């Protein structure tokens, strides 16, 4: 009978538990008309009526956080809210414990949103990680450093043009004094895929330009959309001398000479060139 009955159009109306050794009786009705469709007799029935979050004993009361039906209250970026609706500094809650959507992939996505990465799957796609322009300017004014912006266009990317998707741009917000990446915003083809290079760099604390890790000179295959990020990082103007000073303070004399060698050769070549021109 079940072979000819679409279970998608039915709902369980009643389950009669085992009595006096008789089987469990399950009545299925039409989801729309509520008409009884079939009665099943089975040995056992397993019911799953939901899950409860395990949030007791976490000490939430010590930071003035009150659970709601045992779920931890959070905002749209998974930041924990206290009983007054204020953000609890540096505290996030993702997954089943916040009760938003009790699914594994949802928890993973919530973890990403917690680190300020977002993607909008429209056409063209939009993605961002880190700070927005106003947020970066506010941070720069508060902490007393300069903020710079670099931009590049998808119109300069061969792969984007080949797919007739030249409309798009990428923006980098960064500190020119130390190369710190403050934010990356991408609008264009596969923006949601491209942003992860910037996301990983921010998460790992990598700067745009450093002697031992220089994402400006990371290899990007041609022709690929990844070259959009390549051109974006290369267009950033960062102080070389500042980086050189920071790097040299962590090394000994022999290591310093190894690091300085290419710079010394460049200076020597310039000196020889000037001398030749003068003569």
Short mmCIF file of C-alpha atoms in Angstrom, two decimals:
data_model
loop_
_atom_site.label_atom_id
_atom_site.label_comp_id
_atom_site.label_asym_id
_atom_site.label_seq_id
_atom_site.Cartn_x
_atom_site.Cartn_y
_atom_site.Cartn_z
CA UNK A 1 0.00 0.00 0.00
CA UNK A 2 2.88 2.39 0.80
CA UNK A 3 4.23 1.95 -2.72
CA UNK A 4 1.13 3.65 -4.16
CA UNK A 5 0.87 6.25 -1.39
CA UNK A 6 2.89 9.46 -1.57
CA UNK A 7 4.21 10.00 1.93
CA UNK A 8 5.00 13.63 1.06
CA UNK A 9 1.27 14.37 1.00
CA UNK A 10 0.58 12.59 4.28
CA UNK A 11 1.10 13.40 7.92
CA UNK A 12 1.07 11.30 11.06
CA UNK A 13 -2.24 11.82 12.79
CA UNK A 14 -1.90 9.52 15.78
CA UNK A 15 0.40 6.86 17.20
CA UNK A 16 -1.15 4.32 19.55
CA UNK A 17 1.47 2.84 21.88
CA UNK A 18 1.91 -0.89 22.55
CA UNK A 19 -0.78 -2.41 24.78
CA UNK A 20 -1.08 -6.01 25.86
CA UNK A 21 1.47 -7.21 23.32
CA UNK A 22 -0.35 -5.68 20.37
CA UNK A 23 1.66 -3.79 17.69
CA UNK A 24 2.12 -0.02 17.53
CA UNK A 25 -0.62 1.54 15.39
CA UNK A 26 0.24 4.55 13.20
CA UNK A 27 -2.50 6.45 11.37
CA UNK A 28 -1.52 8.47 8.30
CA UNK A 29 -3.85 11.20 7.05
CA UNK A 30 -3.86 13.46 3.99
CA UNK A 31 -1.93 16.64 4.82
CA UNK A 32 -4.55 18.85 3.18
CA UNK A 33 -7.91 17.14 3.71
CA UNK A 34 -7.01 15.36 6.98
CA UNK A 35 -8.68 12.27 5.54
CA UNK A 36 -7.41 8.98 6.94
CA UNK A 37 -5.33 7.31 4.25
CA UNK A 38 -3.77 4.26 5.83
CA UNK A 39 -3.25 2.56 9.18
CA UNK A 40 0.10 0.92 9.86
CA UNK A 41 0.86 -1.74 12.45
CA UNK A 42 4.56 -1.94 13.34
CA UNK A 43 6.69 -3.47 16.06
CA UNK A 44 8.14 -0.14 17.22
CA UNK A 45 8.04 3.57 16.40
CA UNK A 46 10.91 5.99 16.96
CA UNK A 47 9.93 9.61 17.55
CA UNK A 48 12.32 12.57 17.33
CA UNK A 49 10.59 15.64 18.69
CA UNK A 50 13.59 17.98 18.67
CA UNK A 51 16.86 18.67 20.40
CA UNK A 52 17.69 20.77 23.44
CA UNK A 53 20.83 22.95 23.59
CA UNK A 54 23.43 22.02 26.18
CA UNK A 55 24.11 25.44 27.68
CA UNK A 56 23.85 24.80 31.40
CA UNK A 57 26.95 25.07 33.54
CA UNK A 58 28.77 27.47 31.19
CA UNK A 59 28.79 30.29 33.72
CA UNK A 60 26.66 32.56 31.56
CA UNK A 61 25.10 34.11 34.63
CA UNK A 62 28.53 35.49 35.57
CA UNK A 63 28.50 37.74 32.49
CA UNK A 64 24.82 38.69 32.73
CA UNK A 65 23.69 36.47 29.84
CA UNK A 66 20.22 34.97 30.14
CA UNK A 67 19.30 32.08 27.87
CA UNK A 68 15.99 32.03 26.01
CA UNK A 69 14.48 28.52 26.17
CA UNK A 70 18.07 27.39 26.90
CA UNK A 71 19.37 29.11 23.72
CA UNK A 72 22.08 31.78 23.93
CA UNK A 73 20.93 35.13 22.42
CA UNK A 74 23.13 36.50 19.62
CA UNK A 75 22.97 39.24 16.99
CA UNK A 76 23.25 38.80 13.21
CA UNK A 77 27.03 38.33 13.48
CA UNK A 78 26.71 35.69 16.20
CA UNK A 79 27.95 38.03 18.93
CA UNK A 80 26.50 37.12 22.33
CA UNK A 81 24.01 39.56 23.88
CA UNK A 82 23.59 40.05 27.61
CA UNK A 83 20.32 40.46 29.52
CA UNK A 84 20.24 44.18 28.63
CA UNK A 85 20.65 43.50 24.92
CA UNK A 86 24.25 44.75 24.89
CA UNK A 87 27.14 42.96 23.20
CA UNK A 88 29.41 40.85 25.39
CA UNK A 89 32.96 41.75 24.25
CA UNK A 90 34.89 39.05 22.35
CA UNK A 91 32.21 36.38 22.86
CA UNK A 92 30.49 34.57 19.97
CA UNK A 93 28.06 31.66 19.81
CA UNK A 94 27.47 29.57 16.68
CA UNK A 95 25.59 26.38 15.94
CA UNK A 96 22.82 24.63 17.84
CA UNK A 97 23.43 26.60 21.05
CA UNK A 98 22.02 29.84 19.59
CA UNK A 99 18.89 28.14 18.18
CA UNK A 100 18.88 30.03 14.87
CA UNK A 101 19.16 26.99 12.61
CA UNK A 102 20.20 23.63 14.02
CA UNK A 103 22.13 22.34 11.01
CA UNK A 104 25.83 21.52 10.66
CA UNK A 105 26.39 23.59 7.52
CA UNK A 106 24.50 26.49 9.09
CA UNK A 107 26.86 26.39 12.06
CA UNK A 108 29.83 26.50 9.69
CA UNK A 109 28.38 29.51 7.89
CA UNK A 110 27.68 31.22 11.21
CA UNK A 111 31.33 30.73 12.15
CA UNK A 112 32.32 32.55 8.98
CA UNK A 113 29.94 35.42 9.64
CA UNK A 114 31.48 35.70 13.09
CA UNK A 115 34.79 36.70 11.49
CA UNK A 116 33.06 39.39 9.43
CA UNK A 117 33.00 37.59 6.11
CA UNK A 118 29.87 37.90 4.04
CA UNK A 119 28.80 36.91 0.55
CA UNK A 120 25.70 37.82 -1.40
CA UNK A 121 24.83 35.34 -4.16
CA UNK A 122 23.28 37.68 -6.67
CA UNK A 123 24.62 38.43 -10.15
CA UNK A 124 27.26 39.72 -10.07
CA UNK A 125 28.17 38.39 -6.65
CA UNK A 126 29.18 40.61 -3.74
CA UNK A 127 31.56 39.60 -0.96
CA UNK A 128 33.50 41.28 1.80
CA UNK A 129 35.72 40.51 4.75
CA UNK A 130 36.98 42.77 7.49
CA UNK A 131 36.04 46.41 7.97
CA UNK A 132 33.94 48.70 5.83
CA UNK A 133 35.28 52.10 4.76
CA UNK A 134 33.58 54.05 7.59
CA UNK A 135 34.64 51.44 10.16
CA UNK A 136 38.25 51.59 8.97
CA UNK A 137 38.30 55.41 9.06
CA UNK A 138 36.90 55.39 12.58
CA UNK A 139 39.53 52.87 13.68
CA UNK A 140 42.31 54.91 12.02
CA UNK A 141 41.25 58.11 13.75
CA UNK A 142 40.91 56.38 17.10
CA UNK A 143 44.27 54.59 16.94
CA UNK A 144 46.15 57.34 15.11
CA UNK A 145 47.28 55.73 11.87
CA UNK A 146 46.79 56.41 8.16
CA UNK A 147 44.38 54.39 6.06
CA UNK A 148 44.70 53.80 2.33
CA UNK A 149 42.48 52.30 -0.34
CA UNK A 150 43.47 50.39 -3.47
CA UNK A 151 41.10 49.38 -6.26
CA UNK A 152 41.16 47.22 -9.36
CA UNK A 153 38.62 46.39 -12.06
CA UNK A 154 37.40 43.12 -13.54
CA UNK A 155 37.74 44.82 -16.96
CA UNK A 156 41.49 44.24 -16.69
CA UNK A 157 41.03 40.50 -16.10
CA UNK A 158 41.31 38.23 -19.15
CA UNK A 159 39.16 35.43 -17.72
CA UNK A 160 36.36 37.83 -16.81
CA UNK A 161 36.41 39.34 -20.30
CA UNK A 162 36.41 35.88 -21.91
CA UNK A 163 33.23 35.09 -19.99
CA UNK A 164 31.75 38.48 -20.90
CA UNK A 165 31.71 39.44 -17.21
CA UNK A 166 33.94 42.49 -17.19
CA UNK A 167 31.65 44.50 -14.92
CA UNK A 168 33.07 44.35 -11.43
CA UNK A 169 35.63 45.77 -9.05
CA UNK A 170 37.64 44.92 -5.96
CA UNK A 171 38.67 47.27 -3.16
CA UNK A 172 41.39 46.86 -0.55
CA UNK A 173 41.44 48.88 2.67
CA UNK A 174 44.83 48.74 4.36
CA UNK A 175 47.47 50.46 6.48
CA UNK A 176 50.32 51.83 4.34
CA UNK A 177 52.70 51.93 7.30
CA UNK A 178 52.69 48.20 8.08
CA UNK A 179 50.64 46.55 5.31
CA UNK A 180 47.85 45.36 7.60
CA UNK A 181 44.72 44.36 5.67
CA UNK A 182 41.71 46.08 7.20
CA UNK A 183 39.09 44.98 4.71
CA UNK A 184 38.49 43.63 1.20
CA UNK A 185 35.34 44.16 -0.84
CA UNK A 186 34.63 42.43 -4.15
CA UNK A 187 31.81 42.95 -6.62
CA UNK A 188 31.94 40.73 -9.68
CA UNK A 189 32.03 37.22 -11.10
CA UNK A 190 32.65 34.56 -8.40
CA UNK A 191 33.30 37.21 -5.75
CA UNK A 192 32.24 34.75 -3.05
CA UNK A 193 35.09 32.43 -4.09
CA UNK A 194 37.73 35.13 -4.52
CA UNK A 195 37.28 36.69 -1.08
CA UNK A 196 38.70 33.66 0.73
CA UNK A 197 42.29 34.54 -0.17
CA UNK A 198 41.85 37.83 1.67
CA UNK A 199 39.93 36.14 4.47
CA UNK A 200 42.74 33.66 5.07
CA UNK A 201 45.36 36.42 5.01
CA UNK A 202 43.44 38.40 7.64
CA UNK A 203 42.83 35.33 9.79
CA UNK A 204 46.54 34.43 9.69
CA UNK A 205 47.62 38.00 10.42
CA UNK A 206 49.51 38.31 7.14
CA UNK A 207 50.33 41.73 5.74
CA UNK A 208 50.32 42.85 2.13
CA UNK A 209 54.07 43.10 1.99
CA UNK A 210 56.75 41.61 4.20
CA UNK A 211 60.17 40.15 3.51
CA UNK A 212 59.21 36.61 4.51
CA UNK A 213 55.59 36.57 3.42
CA UNK A 214 54.64 38.85 0.59
CA UNK A 215 51.19 38.24 -0.83
CA UNK A 216 51.95 40.87 -3.45
CA UNK A 217 54.28 38.35 -5.06
CA UNK A 218 52.19 35.21 -4.57
CA UNK A 219 51.74 33.35 -7.86
CA UNK A 220 48.28 33.46 -9.47
CA UNK A 221 47.68 31.34 -12.56
CA UNK A 222 46.83 33.06 -15.85
CA UNK A 223 44.18 33.45 -17.06
CA UNK A 224 42.12 33.12 -13.86
CA UNK A 225 39.85 35.34 -11.83
CA UNK A 226 42.30 35.05 -8.95
CA UNK A 227 44.41 37.64 -10.76
CA UNK A 228 41.88 40.24 -9.66
CA UNK A 229 43.23 39.84 -6.11
CA UNK A 230 46.77 39.67 -7.47
CA UNK A 231 46.42 43.08 -9.13
CA UNK A 232 44.63 44.46 -6.08
CA UNK A 233 47.45 43.57 -3.69
CA UNK A 234 50.13 44.77 -6.13
CA UNK A 235 48.45 48.16 -6.43
CA UNK A 236 48.80 48.79 -2.68
CA UNK A 237 51.50 51.30 -1.74
CA UNK A 238 53.33 50.15 1.39
CA UNK A 239 56.45 51.59 3.05
CA UNK A 240 59.45 49.32 2.29
CA UNK A 241 61.69 50.92 4.91
CA UNK A 242 59.11 50.41 7.64
CA UNK A 243 58.90 46.70 6.84
CA UNK A 244 62.66 46.38 6.62
CA UNK A 245 63.09 47.88 10.09
CA UNK A 246 60.45 45.60 11.61
CA UNK A 247 61.97 42.49 10.06
CA UNK A 248 65.59 43.31 10.97
CA UNK A 249 64.81 43.70 14.66
CA UNK A 250 64.03 39.96 14.84
CA UNK A 251 67.31 38.65 13.33
CA UNK A 252 71.00 38.32 14.08
CA UNK A 253 73.90 39.87 12.13
CA UNK A 254 74.38 37.04 9.58
CA UNK A 255 70.65 36.81 8.94
CA UNK A 256 70.47 40.58 8.58
CA UNK A 257 73.18 40.53 5.91
CA UNK A 258 71.30 37.81 4.02
CA UNK A 259 68.16 39.91 4.08
CA UNK A 260 70.01 43.12 3.13
CA UNK A 261 71.96 41.55 0.24
CA UNK A 262 69.39 42.26 -2.52
CA UNK A 263 68.96 45.83 -1.26
CA UNK A 264 72.74 46.36 -1.13
CA UNK A 265 73.09 45.08 -4.70
CA UNK A 266 70.36 47.42 -5.86
CA UNK A 267 72.09 50.40 -4.23
CA UNK A 268 75.44 49.34 -5.74
CA UNK A 269 73.93 49.08 -9.23
CA UNK A 270 72.38 52.52 -8.87
CA UNK A 271 75.70 53.96 -7.73
CA UNK A 272 77.53 52.43 -10.73
CA UNK A 273 74.87 53.74 -13.10
CA UNK A 274 75.15 57.27 -11.68
CA UNK A 275 78.93 57.10 -11.87
CA UNK A 276 78.78 55.99 -15.52
CA UNK A 277 76.39 58.78 -16.44
CA UNK A 278 78.57 61.38 -14.74
CA UNK A 279 81.69 60.18 -16.58
#
